[in-house]
Short mmCIF file of C-alpha atoms in Angstrom, two decimals:
data_model
loop_
_atom_site.label_atom_id
_atom_site.label_comp_id
_atom_site.label_asym_id
_atom_site.label_seq_id
_atom_site.Cartn_x
_atom_site.Cartn_y
_atom_site.Cartn_z
CA MET A 220 3.19 21.09 6.18
CA THR A 221 3.88 19.86 9.70
CA ALA A 222 7.27 18.24 10.19
CA PRO A 223 7.07 14.46 10.58
CA ALA A 224 7.46 12.73 13.92
CA LEU A 225 9.85 9.94 13.04
CA GLY A 226 12.05 8.58 15.80
CA SER A 227 14.12 10.96 17.90
CA LEU A 228 15.26 13.10 14.96
CA ARG A 229 14.53 16.78 14.35
CA TRP A 230 13.12 17.07 10.84
CA LEU A 231 13.39 20.36 8.96
CA PRO A 232 12.20 21.42 5.50
CA ALA A 233 14.95 20.21 3.15
CA ALA A 234 14.96 23.54 1.30
CA GLU A 235 16.16 25.22 4.51
CA ARG A 236 19.14 22.90 4.98
CA THR A 237 20.51 22.14 1.53
CA ASP A 238 23.96 22.05 3.16
CA LEU A 239 22.95 18.64 4.55
CA LEU A 240 22.25 17.23 1.08
CA GLY A 241 24.49 15.77 -1.59
CA PRO A 242 24.98 18.18 -4.52
CA PRO A 243 22.79 16.20 -7.00
CA VAL A 244 20.02 15.99 -4.40
CA ALA A 245 20.16 19.70 -3.57
CA ALA A 246 20.01 20.51 -7.29
CA ALA A 247 16.92 18.34 -7.78
CA LEU A 248 15.08 19.62 -4.71
CA ALA A 249 13.21 22.47 -6.38
CA ALA A 250 11.69 20.15 -8.99
CA LEU A 251 10.30 17.64 -6.49
CA PRO A 252 6.54 17.12 -6.83
CA GLY A 253 5.94 17.29 -3.08
CA PRO A 254 7.39 18.11 0.35
CA ALA A 255 10.71 16.83 1.65
CA TRP A 256 12.27 17.04 5.11
CA VAL A 257 15.84 16.44 6.20
CA ALA A 258 17.38 15.38 9.52
CA GLU A 259 21.05 15.41 10.44
CA ILE A 260 22.55 12.13 11.68
CA ASP A 261 25.92 10.69 12.65
CA ASP A 262 27.51 9.52 9.41
CA ASP A 263 28.73 6.37 11.17
CA LEU A 264 25.06 5.44 11.67
CA ALA A 265 23.91 5.85 8.07
CA ASP A 266 23.47 2.12 7.40
CA THR A 267 19.83 1.18 7.79
CA ALA A 268 20.02 -1.20 10.76
CA ALA A 269 22.33 1.06 12.76
CA PHE A 270 20.22 4.10 11.89
CA SER A 271 17.02 2.39 13.01
CA ASP A 272 18.52 1.27 16.32
CA ALA A 273 20.12 4.62 17.10
CA TYR A 274 17.24 6.94 16.21
CA GLY A 275 14.18 4.78 16.79
CA VAL A 276 12.90 4.90 13.21
CA PRO A 277 11.16 1.58 12.40
CA LEU A 278 12.62 -0.42 9.53
CA GLU A 279 9.22 -0.46 7.84
CA ALA A 280 9.38 3.35 7.65
CA SER A 281 12.70 3.29 5.78
CA ALA A 282 13.50 2.42 2.18
CA ASN A 283 16.80 1.25 0.74
CA CYS A 284 18.01 2.42 -2.65
CA VAL A 285 20.35 0.01 -4.42
CA VAL A 286 22.10 0.52 -7.74
CA VAL A 287 21.84 -2.38 -10.16
CA ALA A 288 23.91 -3.06 -13.27
CA GLY A 289 22.12 -4.94 -16.06
CA ARG A 290 24.16 -6.43 -18.91
CA ARG A 291 23.11 -7.49 -22.38
CA ALA A 292 25.14 -7.84 -25.59
CA GLY A 293 28.14 -6.12 -24.05
CA GLU A 294 26.17 -3.08 -22.89
CA THR A 295 25.54 -2.12 -19.26
CA THR A 296 22.43 -0.37 -17.97
CA LEU A 297 22.41 1.21 -14.52
CA ALA A 298 19.15 1.43 -12.59
CA ALA A 299 18.04 2.29 -9.07
CA CYS A 300 15.75 0.02 -7.05
CA LEU A 301 13.84 1.32 -4.05
CA VAL A 302 12.39 -1.19 -1.59
CA LEU A 303 11.32 -1.11 2.04
CA ALA A 304 14.10 -1.90 4.51
CA THR A 305 12.14 -4.96 5.64
CA THR A 306 12.61 -6.51 2.18
CA ARG A 307 15.33 -7.05 -0.42
CA ALA A 308 15.28 -6.16 -4.10
CA ASP A 309 14.60 -9.12 -6.39
CA VAL A 310 17.57 -8.31 -8.62
CA ASN A 311 17.97 -11.61 -10.48
CA GLY A 312 14.24 -12.05 -11.02
CA ARG A 313 11.94 -9.05 -11.16
CA VAL A 314 14.62 -6.47 -11.97
CA ARG A 315 16.40 -8.53 -14.62
CA ARG A 316 13.17 -9.33 -16.45
CA HIS A 317 11.90 -5.76 -16.29
CA LEU A 318 15.14 -4.32 -17.68
CA GLY A 319 15.25 -7.00 -20.38
CA VAL A 320 18.87 -7.89 -19.64
CA ARG A 321 20.66 -11.22 -19.59
CA LYS A 322 22.29 -10.65 -16.22
CA ALA A 323 21.65 -8.24 -13.36
CA SER A 324 23.67 -7.68 -10.20
CA PHE A 325 24.49 -4.98 -7.69
CA ALA A 326 26.75 -2.37 -9.24
CA PRO A 327 30.29 -2.19 -7.83
CA GLN A 328 30.64 0.42 -5.11
CA ASP A 329 33.02 2.63 -7.08
CA VAL A 330 30.68 2.61 -10.09
CA ALA A 331 27.60 3.40 -7.99
CA VAL A 332 29.37 6.32 -6.31
CA SER A 333 31.00 7.82 -9.41
CA GLU A 334 27.94 7.50 -11.66
CA SER A 335 25.42 8.78 -9.10
CA GLY A 336 27.63 11.53 -7.66
CA MET A 337 26.51 10.49 -4.18
CA ALA A 338 28.18 8.97 -1.14
CA TYR A 339 28.01 5.22 -0.68
CA GLY A 340 25.44 4.51 2.01
CA GLY A 341 23.59 7.71 1.13
CA ILE A 342 22.52 7.01 -2.46
CA THR A 343 18.93 8.06 -3.05
CA PRO A 344 16.54 8.15 -6.02
CA VAL A 345 16.30 11.95 -5.80
CA GLY A 346 18.81 13.55 -8.17
CA LEU A 347 19.96 10.46 -10.06
CA PRO A 348 20.98 10.76 -13.74
CA ALA A 349 17.95 11.22 -15.98
CA SER A 350 18.86 8.16 -18.06
CA TRP A 351 18.52 5.77 -15.11
CA PRO A 352 15.32 3.78 -14.62
CA VAL A 353 14.11 4.22 -11.04
CA LEU A 354 12.21 1.10 -10.00
CA VAL A 355 9.98 1.73 -6.98
CA ASP A 356 8.33 -1.10 -5.09
CA ALA A 357 4.56 -0.67 -4.82
CA ALA A 358 4.77 -0.79 -1.01
CA VAL A 359 7.15 2.19 -1.03
CA ALA A 360 4.90 4.15 -3.39
CA ALA A 361 1.92 3.49 -1.12
CA ALA A 362 3.69 4.65 2.06
CA GLU A 363 2.44 7.88 3.61
CA LEU A 364 6.01 8.84 4.49
CA VAL A 365 9.30 7.03 3.97
CA VAL A 366 12.88 7.72 5.04
CA ILE A 367 15.53 7.56 2.30
CA GLY A 368 19.11 8.66 1.75
CA SER A 369 20.09 12.25 1.08
CA GLY A 370 23.14 11.80 -1.12
CA THR A 371 25.44 11.94 1.93
CA ARG A 372 25.91 9.75 5.00
CA GLY A 373 25.33 12.65 7.38
CA SER A 374 21.58 13.05 6.93
CA LYS A 375 18.32 11.40 5.87
CA LEU A 376 15.35 12.59 3.84
CA ALA A 377 11.70 11.93 4.65
CA VAL A 378 9.28 12.15 1.71
CA PRO A 379 5.82 10.83 0.78
CA GLY A 380 5.86 7.56 -1.13
CA ALA A 381 3.77 9.17 -3.87
CA LEU A 382 6.59 11.67 -4.46
CA LEU A 383 9.01 8.83 -5.17
CA ALA A 384 6.57 7.25 -7.61
CA ALA A 385 6.40 10.58 -9.48
CA LEU A 386 10.17 11.07 -9.88
CA PRO A 387 11.59 11.32 -13.41
CA GLY A 388 12.18 7.82 -14.75
CA ALA A 389 10.24 6.19 -11.91
CA GLU A 390 8.28 3.00 -12.51
CA VAL A 391 6.21 1.35 -9.78
CA LEU A 392 6.54 -2.44 -9.70
CA GLU A 393 4.63 -4.99 -7.68
CA ASP A 394 6.75 -7.56 -5.82
CA LEU A 395 10.02 -5.72 -6.44
CA GLY A 396 10.81 -6.17 -2.75
CA GLN A 397 10.94 -9.75 -1.52
CA PRO A 398 10.86 -10.90 2.13
CA LEU A 399 14.24 -11.14 3.78
CA PRO A 400 15.42 -14.73 4.29
CA ALA A 401 14.78 -16.07 7.76
CA GLU A 402 17.80 -16.22 10.01
CA PRO A 403 18.97 -19.81 10.62
CA PRO A 404 18.30 -21.08 14.14
CA ALA A 405 21.21 -21.03 16.52
CA PRO A 406 23.03 -24.37 16.58
CA VAL A 407 22.23 -26.59 19.55
CA THR A 408 25.39 -27.58 21.35
CA ALA A 409 25.31 -31.05 22.84
CA PRO A 410 26.35 -31.18 26.49
CA VAL A 411 29.92 -32.28 26.99
CA ARG A 412 30.12 -35.75 28.53
CA ARG A 413 33.00 -35.87 30.91
CA GLU A 414 34.71 -39.20 31.46
CA ARG A 415 34.87 -40.23 35.10
CA ALA A 416 38.32 -41.01 36.41
CA ALA A 417 38.87 -44.59 37.50
CA ASP A 418 39.40 -43.62 41.13
CA ASP A 419 36.46 -41.16 41.21
CA SER A 420 34.14 -43.59 43.03
CA ASP A 421 33.12 -44.50 46.53
CA VAL A 422 35.68 -47.27 46.62
CA GLY A 423 38.34 -45.07 45.06
CA TRP A 424 37.85 -42.55 47.84
CA GLY A 425 38.17 -45.24 50.53
CA GLU A 426 34.53 -46.18 51.07
CA ARG A 427 33.64 -49.82 51.49
CA PRO A 428 31.12 -51.30 49.09
CA SER A 429 28.15 -52.82 50.85
CA ASP A 430 28.55 -56.20 49.17
CA VAL A 431 32.28 -56.70 49.70
CA SER A 432 33.33 -60.14 50.88
CA ASP A 433 35.29 -60.72 54.08
CA ASP A 434 38.27 -61.91 52.04
CA ASP A 435 38.52 -58.55 50.28
CA ARG A 436 37.79 -56.31 53.26
CA ARG A 437 41.37 -56.14 54.55
CA TYR A 438 42.68 -55.62 51.02
CA LEU A 439 40.40 -52.60 50.50
CA GLU A 440 41.22 -51.14 53.90
CA ASP A 441 44.95 -51.24 53.18
CA ARG A 442 44.76 -50.11 49.54
CA PRO A 443 45.56 -46.42 48.86
CA PRO A 444 42.60 -44.54 47.30
CA HIS A 445 44.58 -43.36 44.28
CA TRP A 446 45.05 -46.97 43.13
CA GLY A 447 41.46 -47.02 41.90
CA SER A 448 39.08 -49.96 42.09
CA ASP A 449 38.83 -53.26 40.32
#
Protein backbone atom coordinates (compact mmCIF):
# COMPACT_ATOMS: atom_id res chain seq x y z
CA MET A 1 0.00 0.00 0.00
CA THR A 2 1.02 3.60 -0.55
CA ALA A 3 2.71 5.26 2.40
CA PRO A 4 0.49 7.79 4.16
CA ALA A 5 0.94 11.53 3.76
CA LEU A 6 0.73 12.70 7.35
CA GLY A 7 2.51 15.90 8.26
CA SER A 8 6.16 16.35 7.34
CA LEU A 9 7.20 12.83 8.37
CA ARG A 10 8.61 10.10 6.14
CA TRP A 11 6.51 6.99 6.72
CA LEU A 12 7.97 3.56 6.00
CA PRO A 13 6.49 0.06 6.29
CA ALA A 14 6.95 -0.86 9.96
CA ALA A 15 8.25 -4.31 9.03
CA GLU A 16 11.25 -2.64 7.37
CA ARG A 17 12.23 -0.62 10.46
CA THR A 18 11.55 -2.81 13.47
CA ASP A 19 14.58 -1.14 15.08
CA LEU A 20 12.34 1.91 15.60
CA LEU A 21 9.77 -0.10 17.57
CA GLY A 22 9.58 -1.17 21.19
CA PRO A 23 10.31 -4.90 21.62
CA PRO A 24 6.68 -5.90 22.41
CA VAL A 25 5.46 -3.94 19.38
CA ALA A 26 8.04 -5.47 17.04
CA ALA A 27 7.09 -8.94 18.29
CA ALA A 28 3.39 -8.31 17.62
CA LEU A 29 3.89 -6.78 14.18
CA ALA A 30 3.62 -9.98 12.15
CA ALA A 31 0.22 -10.82 13.65
CA LEU A 32 -1.37 -7.45 12.87
CA PRO A 33 -4.53 -7.75 10.76
CA GLY A 34 -3.54 -4.90 8.44
CA PRO A 35 -0.78 -2.52 7.32
CA ALA A 36 1.35 -0.43 9.66
CA TRP A 37 3.83 2.35 8.93
CA VAL A 38 6.47 3.90 11.17
CA ALA A 39 8.15 7.31 11.19
CA GLU A 40 11.15 8.35 13.22
CA ILE A 41 10.76 11.43 15.46
CA ASP A 42 12.71 13.36 18.07
CA ASP A 43 12.02 11.60 21.37
CA ASP A 44 11.68 14.99 23.08
CA LEU A 45 8.65 15.62 20.84
CA ALA A 46 6.78 12.39 21.58
CA ASP A 47 4.03 14.04 23.65
CA THR A 48 0.97 14.58 21.49
CA ALA A 49 0.76 18.39 21.50
CA ALA A 50 4.48 18.85 20.87
CA PHE A 51 4.43 16.16 18.17
CA SER A 52 1.49 17.79 16.39
CA ASP A 53 3.10 21.23 16.44
CA ALA A 54 6.52 20.01 15.30
CA TYR A 55 5.46 17.67 12.50
CA GLY A 56 2.17 19.14 11.32
CA VAL A 57 0.04 16.10 12.12
CA PRO A 58 -3.46 17.26 13.14
CA LEU A 59 -4.60 16.29 16.62
CA GLU A 60 -7.69 14.66 15.15
CA ALA A 61 -5.40 12.25 13.25
CA SER A 62 -3.69 11.10 16.46
CA ALA A 63 -4.91 8.80 19.22
CA ASN A 64 -3.70 8.64 22.81
CA CYS A 65 -3.34 5.33 24.63
CA VAL A 66 -3.69 5.57 28.40
CA VAL A 67 -3.30 2.76 30.92
CA VAL A 68 -6.05 2.52 33.51
CA ALA A 69 -6.05 0.62 36.80
CA GLY A 70 -9.45 -0.64 37.96
CA ARG A 71 -9.87 -1.86 41.55
CA ARG A 72 -12.48 -4.10 43.09
CA ALA A 73 -12.36 -6.28 46.22
CA GLY A 74 -8.61 -5.81 46.57
CA GLU A 75 -7.85 -6.85 43.00
CA THR A 76 -6.45 -4.58 40.28
CA THR A 77 -7.22 -4.86 36.58
CA LEU A 78 -5.08 -3.04 34.03
CA ALA A 79 -6.64 -1.92 30.76
CA ALA A 80 -5.68 0.29 27.83
CA CYS A 81 -7.96 3.04 26.54
CA LEU A 82 -7.52 4.50 23.07
CA VAL A 83 -9.18 7.83 22.27
CA LEU A 84 -8.61 10.59 19.74
CA ALA A 85 -6.18 13.28 20.88
CA THR A 86 -9.00 15.84 20.67
CA THR A 87 -10.80 14.02 23.52
CA ARG A 88 -10.06 12.51 26.93
CA ALA A 89 -10.88 9.03 28.19
CA ASP A 90 -13.94 8.90 30.46
CA VAL A 91 -12.09 6.90 33.11
CA ASN A 92 -14.40 7.41 36.10
CA GLY A 93 -17.56 6.90 34.06
CA ARG A 94 -17.53 4.80 30.91
CA VAL A 95 -14.35 2.86 31.71
CA ARG A 96 -15.21 2.13 35.34
CA ARG A 97 -18.67 0.85 34.47
CA HIS A 98 -17.44 -1.25 31.56
CA LEU A 99 -14.74 -2.93 33.64
CA GLY A 100 -17.19 -3.49 36.50
CA VAL A 101 -14.83 -2.04 39.10
CA ARG A 102 -15.47 0.13 42.12
CA LYS A 103 -12.74 2.63 41.29
CA ALA A 104 -10.77 3.43 38.15
CA SER A 105 -7.85 5.80 37.69
CA PHE A 106 -4.78 6.28 35.54
CA ALA A 107 -2.16 3.69 36.40
CA PRO A 108 1.02 5.03 38.03
CA GLN A 109 3.78 5.68 35.52
CA ASP A 110 6.11 3.00 36.88
CA VAL A 111 3.32 0.40 36.75
CA ALA A 112 2.30 1.34 33.20
CA VAL A 113 5.90 1.10 31.99
CA SER A 114 6.86 -2.13 33.78
CA GLU A 115 3.65 -4.00 32.96
CA SER A 116 3.49 -2.94 29.30
CA GLY A 117 7.21 -3.23 28.60
CA MET A 118 7.03 0.07 26.72
CA ALA A 119 8.44 3.56 27.22
CA TYR A 120 6.27 6.14 28.95
CA GLY A 121 4.95 8.48 26.29
CA GLY A 122 5.17 5.71 23.69
CA ILE A 123 2.70 3.16 25.09
CA THR A 124 0.50 1.75 22.35
CA PRO A 125 -2.25 -0.89 22.10
CA VAL A 126 -0.11 -3.00 19.75
CA GLY A 127 1.81 -5.62 21.72
CA LEU A 128 0.16 -5.19 25.12
CA PRO A 129 -0.23 -8.22 27.43
CA ALA A 130 -2.96 -10.55 26.20
CA SER A 131 -4.84 -10.32 29.50
CA TRP A 132 -5.44 -6.57 29.16
CA PRO A 133 -8.76 -5.28 27.84
CA VAL A 134 -8.10 -2.78 25.04
CA LEU A 135 -10.95 -0.27 24.95
CA VAL A 136 -11.13 1.58 21.64
CA ASP A 137 -13.32 4.62 21.15
CA ALA A 138 -15.70 4.25 18.21
CA ALA A 139 -14.27 7.38 16.57
CA VAL A 140 -10.80 5.81 16.57
CA ALA A 141 -12.12 2.55 15.11
CA ALA A 142 -13.86 4.50 12.33
CA ALA A 143 -10.77 6.51 11.36
CA GLU A 144 -9.22 5.73 7.99
CA LEU A 145 -5.75 6.17 9.47
CA VAL A 146 -4.61 7.12 12.96
CA VAL A 147 -1.22 7.89 14.50
CA ILE A 148 -0.36 6.02 17.72
CA GLY A 149 2.68 5.25 19.82
CA SER A 150 5.27 2.67 18.84
CA GLY A 151 6.44 1.44 22.23
CA THR A 152 9.27 4.00 22.24
CA ARG A 153 9.43 7.80 22.28
CA GLY A 154 11.56 7.93 19.14
CA SER A 155 8.90 7.01 16.58
CA LYS A 156 5.19 6.84 15.79
CA LEU A 157 3.00 4.25 14.09
CA ALA A 158 0.25 4.96 11.57
CA VAL A 159 -2.42 2.28 11.22
CA PRO A 160 -6.04 2.01 10.05
CA GLY A 161 -8.62 2.43 12.79
CA ALA A 162 -10.16 -0.90 11.81
CA LEU A 163 -6.86 -2.62 12.64
CA LEU A 164 -7.02 -1.29 16.19
CA ALA A 165 -10.58 -2.51 16.58
CA ALA A 166 -9.42 -6.00 15.54
CA LEU A 167 -6.53 -6.27 18.03
CA PRO A 168 -6.61 -9.12 20.57
CA GLY A 169 -8.72 -8.06 23.54
CA ALA A 170 -10.07 -4.99 21.74
CA GLU A 171 -13.58 -3.75 22.45
CA VAL A 172 -15.08 -0.78 20.63
CA LEU A 173 -17.04 1.57 22.90
CA GLU A 174 -19.21 4.53 22.02
CA ASP A 175 -18.51 7.73 23.98
CA LEU A 176 -15.28 6.44 25.49
CA GLY A 177 -13.66 9.72 24.49
CA GLN A 178 -15.23 12.84 25.96
CA PRO A 179 -14.67 16.44 24.77
CA LEU A 180 -11.76 18.20 26.40
CA PRO A 181 -12.83 20.84 28.93
CA ALA A 182 -12.85 24.36 27.55
CA GLU A 183 -9.95 26.51 28.61
CA PRO A 184 -10.99 29.24 31.08
CA PRO A 185 -10.96 32.75 29.62
CA ALA A 186 -7.97 34.88 30.42
CA PRO A 187 -8.60 37.07 33.47
CA VAL A 188 -9.42 40.69 32.71
CA THR A 189 -7.06 43.00 34.54
CA ALA A 190 -8.64 46.25 35.66
CA PRO A 191 -6.65 49.33 34.68
CA VAL A 192 -4.53 50.70 37.48
CA ARG A 193 -5.87 54.01 38.77
CA ARG A 194 -3.00 56.25 39.65
CA GLU A 195 -3.52 58.81 42.38
CA ARG A 196 -2.72 62.35 41.29
CA ALA A 197 -0.20 64.17 43.44
CA ALA A 198 -1.52 67.21 45.25
CA ASP A 199 0.73 69.58 43.32
CA ASP A 200 0.07 67.93 39.93
CA SER A 201 -2.39 70.62 38.80
CA ASP A 202 -2.43 73.88 36.92
CA VAL A 203 -2.16 75.81 40.14
CA GLY A 204 0.51 73.49 41.50
CA TRP A 205 2.62 74.18 38.44
CA GLY A 206 2.23 77.95 38.83
CA GLU A 207 -0.77 78.63 36.61
CA ARG A 208 -3.41 81.04 37.80
CA PRO A 209 -6.96 79.78 38.06
CA SER A 210 -9.39 81.83 36.02
CA ASP A 211 -11.69 82.53 38.96
CA VAL A 212 -9.07 83.57 41.52
CA SER A 213 -9.91 86.65 43.55
CA ASP A 214 -7.70 89.73 43.66
CA ASP A 215 -6.95 89.07 47.33
CA ASP A 216 -5.42 85.69 46.50
CA ARG A 217 -3.58 86.68 43.34
CA ARG A 218 -0.42 87.93 45.06
CA TYR A 219 -0.42 84.91 47.37
CA LEU A 220 -0.48 82.50 44.41
CA GLU A 221 2.18 84.43 42.52
CA ASP A 222 4.58 84.24 45.47
CA ARG A 223 3.81 80.64 46.47
CA PRO A 224 6.31 77.98 45.32
CA PRO A 225 4.71 75.35 43.02
CA HIS A 226 5.77 72.41 45.19
CA TRP A 227 3.58 73.68 48.04
CA GLY A 228 0.50 72.40 46.23
CA SER A 229 -2.88 74.09 46.12
CA ASP A 230 -5.64 74.61 48.63
